[in-house]
Tab-separated table of C-alpha atoms in Angstrom:
chain	number	residue	atom	x	y	z
A	8	THR	CA	32.735	10.993	-15.906
A	9	PRO	CA	29.241	10.232	-14.564
A	10	SER	CA	27.771	12.734	-12.126
A	11	PRO	CA	27.627	11.722	-8.412
A	12	MET	CA	23.934	10.901	-8.853
A	13	ALA	CA	24.250	8.848	-12.070
A	14	ARG	CA	25.192	5.466	-10.591
A	15	PRO	CA	22.911	5.704	-7.540
A	16	LEU	CA	19.976	6.624	-9.767
A	17	ALA	CA	20.676	3.674	-12.049
A	18	LEU	CA	20.397	1.204	-9.176
A	19	LEU	CA	17.490	3.181	-7.732
A	20	SER	CA	15.529	2.830	-10.970
A	21	LEU	CA	16.273	-0.873	-11.240
A	22	LEU	CA	15.220	-1.649	-7.678
A	23	ALA	CA	12.086	0.485	-7.962
A	24	LEU	CA	11.129	-1.434	-11.103
A	25	LEU	CA	11.698	-4.755	-9.362
A	26	GLY	CA	9.758	-3.628	-6.313
A	27	ALA	CA	6.740	-2.585	-8.363
A	28	SER	CA	6.171	-6.153	-9.508
A	29	SER	CA	7.948	-8.196	-6.870
A	30	ALA	CA	5.216	-10.804	-6.643
A	31	PHE	CA	5.696	-11.811	-10.275
A	32	LEU	CA	9.491	-11.925	-10.614
A	33	SER	CA	11.841	-14.844	-10.294
A	34	PRO	CA	14.576	-14.607	-7.640
A	35	PRO	CA	17.701	-12.681	-8.717
A	36	THR	CA	20.305	-14.765	-10.505
A	37	THR	CA	23.745	-15.425	-9.016
A	38	ALA	CA	25.213	-12.921	-11.473
A	39	HIS	CA	22.769	-10.241	-10.319
A	40	ARG	CA	23.615	-10.893	-6.682
A	41	ARG	CA	27.341	-10.664	-7.295
A	42	ALA	CA	26.992	-7.442	-9.277
A	43	TRP	CA	24.836	-5.722	-6.669
A	44	VAL	CA	26.940	-6.851	-3.713
A	45	ALA	CA	30.088	-5.683	-5.530
A	46	ALA	CA	28.495	-2.288	-6.110
A	47	ALA	CA	27.536	-2.060	-2.438
A	48	ALA	CA	31.099	-2.900	-1.398
A	49	GLU	CA	32.469	0.237	-3.047
A	50	GLY	CA	33.238	2.796	-0.392
A	51	GLY	CA	33.117	0.313	2.507
A	52	GLY	CA	31.261	1.724	5.513
A	53	ALA	CA	30.997	5.271	4.214
A	54	TYR	CA	27.185	5.116	4.422
A	55	ASP	CA	24.687	4.033	7.053
A	56	TYR	CA	22.938	1.827	4.493
A	57	ASP	CA	23.416	0.489	1.008
A	58	VAL	CA	19.765	1.220	0.207
A	59	LEU	CA	17.304	3.516	1.975
A	60	ILE	CA	13.691	3.370	0.836
A	61	ILE	CA	11.229	6.167	1.547
A	62	GLY	CA	7.711	4.762	1.512
A	63	CYS	CA	6.472	1.327	2.538
A	64	GLY	CA	3.645	0.516	0.179
A	65	VAL	CA	3.724	-2.352	-2.308
A	66	GLY	CA	6.618	-0.809	-4.256
A	67	GLY	CA	8.751	0.090	-1.244
A	68	HIS	CA	8.139	-3.256	0.450
A	69	GLY	CA	9.030	-5.158	-2.723
A	70	ALA	CA	12.187	-3.112	-3.248
A	71	ALA	CA	13.283	-3.818	0.332
A	72	LEU	CA	12.803	-7.562	-0.129
A	73	HIS	CA	14.860	-7.549	-3.313
A	74	ALA	CA	17.591	-5.421	-1.755
A	75	ARG	CA	17.935	-7.823	1.156
A	76	GLY	CA	17.774	-10.732	-1.262
A	77	VAL	CA	21.027	-9.594	-2.853
A	78	GLY	CA	22.714	-8.921	0.474
A	79	LEU	CA	22.362	-5.140	0.714
A	80	LYS	CA	22.087	-3.396	4.066
A	81	THR	CA	18.599	-1.926	3.840
A	82	ALA	CA	16.331	0.466	5.726
A	83	ILE	CA	12.825	1.628	4.944
A	84	MET	CA	11.069	4.754	6.207
A	85	THR	CA	7.382	4.004	6.633
A	86	GLY	CA	6.003	7.323	7.826
A	87	GLY	CA	3.852	5.208	10.155
A	88	ASP	CA	2.051	3.800	7.119
A	89	VAL	CA	3.321	0.250	6.531
A	90	GLY	CA	1.451	-1.155	3.538
A	91	GLY	CA	0.681	2.263	2.076
A	92	THR	CA	-2.459	2.963	0.103
A	93	CYS	CA	-3.060	-0.618	-1.020
A	94	VAL	CA	-3.151	-2.187	2.425
A	95	ASN	CA	-4.622	0.658	4.468
A	96	ARG	CA	-6.879	2.637	2.115
A	97	GLY	CA	-7.187	0.578	-1.047
A	98	CYS	CA	-7.001	-2.991	-2.263
A	99	VAL	CA	-7.258	-4.849	1.049
A	100	PRO	CA	-10.161	-3.060	2.795
A	101	SER	CA	-12.029	-2.589	-0.483
A	102	LYS	CA	-11.994	-6.350	-1.134
A	103	ALA	CA	-13.374	-6.945	2.359
A	104	LEU	CA	-16.239	-4.538	1.664
A	105	LEU	CA	-16.851	-6.142	-1.729
A	106	ALA	CA	-17.056	-9.591	-0.158
A	107	ALA	CA	-19.576	-8.449	2.462
A	108	SER	CA	-21.770	-6.453	0.079
A	109	GLY	CA	-21.708	-9.245	-2.475
A	110	ARG	CA	-22.842	-11.778	0.103
A	111	VAL	CA	-25.738	-9.554	1.204
A	112	ARG	CA	-26.804	-8.974	-2.394
A	113	GLU	CA	-26.667	-12.707	-3.110
A	114	MET	CA	-28.705	-13.593	-0.028
A	115	ARG	CA	-31.324	-10.980	-0.955
A	116	ASP	CA	-31.782	-12.406	-4.453
A	117	GLU	CA	-34.851	-14.451	-3.590
A	118	HIS	CA	-35.455	-15.600	-7.164
A	119	HIS	CA	-31.928	-16.962	-7.552
A	120	LEU	CA	-31.974	-18.649	-4.164
A	121	LYS	CA	-35.342	-20.266	-4.913
A	122	ALA	CA	-33.888	-21.718	-8.114
A	123	LEU	CA	-31.216	-23.330	-5.963
A	124	GLY	CA	-33.790	-24.715	-3.580
A	125	ILE	CA	-32.901	-22.241	-0.815
A	126	GLN	CA	-35.456	-20.276	1.180
A	127	VAL	CA	-34.576	-17.293	3.373
A	128	GLN	CA	-37.085	-16.184	5.979
A	129	GLY	CA	-37.220	-12.422	6.487
A	130	LEU	CA	-34.966	-9.642	5.212
A	131	VAL	CA	-31.248	-10.289	5.105
A	132	ASN	CA	-29.629	-7.275	6.749
A	133	TYR	CA	-26.160	-6.172	7.740
A	134	ASP	CA	-24.384	-4.319	10.533
A	135	ARG	CA	-22.586	-1.369	8.957
A	136	GLN	CA	-20.069	-0.946	11.775
A	137	ALA	CA	-19.304	-4.664	11.914
A	138	VAL	CA	-18.598	-4.690	8.174
A	139	ALA	CA	-16.342	-1.629	8.552
A	140	ASP	CA	-14.547	-3.273	11.483
A	141	HIS	CA	-13.980	-6.419	9.435
A	142	ALA	CA	-12.301	-4.402	6.680
A	143	SER	CA	-10.173	-2.511	9.207
A	144	ASN	CA	-9.134	-5.676	11.037
A	145	LEU	CA	-8.110	-7.353	7.794
A	146	ALA	CA	-5.934	-4.356	6.885
A	147	THR	CA	-4.333	-4.444	10.344
A	148	LYS	CA	-3.528	-8.136	9.968
A	149	VAL	CA	-1.941	-7.705	6.536
A	150	ARG	CA	-0.019	-4.632	7.712
A	151	GLY	CA	1.428	-6.590	10.612
A	152	GLY	CA	2.465	-9.388	8.282
A	153	LEU	CA	4.288	-6.992	5.974
A	154	GLU	CA	6.215	-5.367	8.812
A	155	SER	CA	7.150	-8.748	10.280
A	156	SER	CA	8.429	-9.944	6.912
A	157	LEU	CA	10.714	-6.914	6.650
A	158	LYS	CA	12.100	-7.223	10.165
A	159	GLY	CA	12.526	-10.958	9.746
A	160	LEU	CA	14.825	-10.381	6.781
A	161	GLY	CA	16.903	-7.820	8.630
A	162	VAL	CA	15.450	-4.634	7.156
A	163	ASP	CA	15.609	-1.676	9.552
A	164	VAL	CA	12.058	-0.305	9.732
A	165	ILE	CA	12.055	3.406	10.585
A	166	PRO	CA	8.539	4.705	11.428
A	167	GLU	CA	9.192	8.249	10.240
A	168	ARG	CA	8.864	10.328	7.106
A	169	GLY	CA	12.050	11.086	5.206
A	170	VAL	CA	13.210	14.365	3.655
A	171	LEU	CA	16.001	14.376	1.075
A	172	THR	CA	18.464	17.004	2.292
A	173	GLY	CA	21.429	16.289	0.034
A	174	VAL	CA	23.025	13.768	-2.276
A	175	GLN	CA	22.555	10.351	-0.622
A	176	GLN	CA	21.397	12.036	2.583
A	177	VAL	CA	17.946	11.876	4.180
A	178	GLN	CA	16.648	13.495	7.350
A	179	ALA	CA	14.027	11.798	9.529
A	180	ALA	CA	11.199	14.323	9.808
A	181	THR	CA	10.354	13.716	13.470
A	182	SER	CA	13.637	12.947	15.198
A	183	GLY	CA	15.808	15.077	12.918
A	184	ARG	CA	18.237	12.175	12.546
A	185	THR	CA	20.373	12.272	9.400
A	186	ILE	CA	20.667	8.989	7.506
A	187	THR	CA	23.073	8.349	4.639
A	188	ALA	CA	22.692	5.698	1.968
A	189	ARG	CA	24.507	4.748	-1.199
A	190	ASP	CA	21.165	4.596	-3.001
A	191	VAL	CA	17.841	6.202	-2.060
A	192	ILE	CA	14.563	4.917	-3.467
A	193	PHE	CA	11.464	7.097	-3.428
A	194	ALA	CA	8.252	5.067	-3.210
A	195	PRO	CA	5.824	7.668	-1.794
A	196	GLY	CA	2.651	6.120	-3.201
A	197	SER	CA	-0.458	8.088	-4.108
A	198	VAL	CA	-3.283	10.183	-2.690
A	199	PRO	CA	-6.819	10.680	-4.041
A	200	PHE	CA	-7.164	13.362	-6.721
A	201	VAL	CA	-9.608	16.118	-5.796
A	202	PRO	CA	-10.575	18.503	-8.638
A	203	ARG	CA	-9.903	22.183	-8.040
A	204	GLY	CA	-12.839	23.932	-6.419
A	205	VAL	CA	-14.228	20.783	-4.805
A	206	GLU	CA	-14.230	20.738	-1.006
A	207	VAL	CA	-14.082	17.357	0.704
A	208	ASP	CA	-16.121	17.472	3.911
A	209	GLY	CA	-15.888	13.770	4.706
A	210	ARG	CA	-19.658	13.307	4.676
A	211	THR	CA	-21.431	14.536	1.547
A	212	VAL	CA	-18.266	14.794	-0.527
A	213	VAL	CA	-15.689	12.106	0.148
A	214	THR	CA	-12.665	10.486	-1.426
A	215	SER	CA	-12.000	6.766	-1.463
A	216	ASP	CA	-10.078	7.198	1.816
A	217	GLU	CA	-13.194	8.271	3.700
A	218	ALA	CA	-15.519	5.935	1.824
A	219	LEU	CA	-13.524	2.882	2.878
A	220	ARG	CA	-14.252	3.641	6.525
A	221	LEU	CA	-17.940	3.048	5.741
A	222	GLU	CA	-19.022	5.534	8.396
A	223	THR	CA	-22.303	5.972	6.505
A	224	VAL	CA	-24.090	4.230	3.630
A	225	PRO	CA	-25.772	6.910	1.470
A	226	GLU	CA	-29.146	6.332	-0.148
A	227	TRP	CA	-27.580	7.411	-3.430
A	228	ALA	CA	-24.112	8.353	-4.599
A	229	ALA	CA	-22.498	9.879	-7.665
A	230	ILE	CA	-19.039	8.443	-8.256
A	231	ILE	CA	-16.563	10.482	-10.289
A	232	GLY	CA	-14.061	8.184	-11.926
A	233	SER	CA	-14.575	4.766	-13.516
A	234	GLY	CA	-11.265	3.118	-12.751
A	235	TYR	CA	-11.162	0.022	-10.587
A	236	ILE	CA	-11.618	2.067	-7.397
A	237	GLY	CA	-14.749	3.791	-8.712
A	238	LEU	CA	-16.157	0.498	-9.982
A	239	GLU	CA	-15.534	-1.199	-6.652
A	240	PHE	CA	-17.454	1.472	-4.768
A	241	ALA	CA	-20.299	1.286	-7.275
A	242	ASP	CA	-20.496	-2.424	-6.432
A	243	VAL	CA	-20.230	-1.927	-2.649
A	244	TYR	CA	-22.924	0.761	-2.475
């Protein structure tokens, strides 16, 4: 006989997989819908929700959309961070900074502009704070869109962190409220890796979180890590 966690974890893994690539998947088939709704019907109203998702980044948001798409009663705990790393401290603001820095670099390339028959009088400059505000405003707009999409589909958005306190039982960290769910999905996201012995002071040593705020533009910078985040900052600076 399967353990009490076996069946919930099976659905958890499936939904987490779907949520991770929600933008590229076709809608669930009728057979999928029937199977998931039948599974949710077991036990009637014994739980507050069919699915409770902890974390509201790209994975958590996608999982919530799929869960609602198959008729499951769904809640998501955002921890006050709708959109997660991608929207607030990653993909969205970084692309805004890339767009601004790329435009400045292009307009300063006098030789290239001359070849196109374009003349620019004087030095093309930028307003650091205005660029930072643009990136922040874009993230705010996308974050609002994500939250509205969840609420519009009937997902209960809970702006608290969740702590697993038992099988199919989660406690809201701030209010202390206990929430039960047939299946619990963990989608906590990621944080920057800081090597042991390195102290982040937010000014001379920063992670991508601080760098995206663009509070300063250093004369030079050494970037540790050559993944897409490191490459993006090399381009921005």
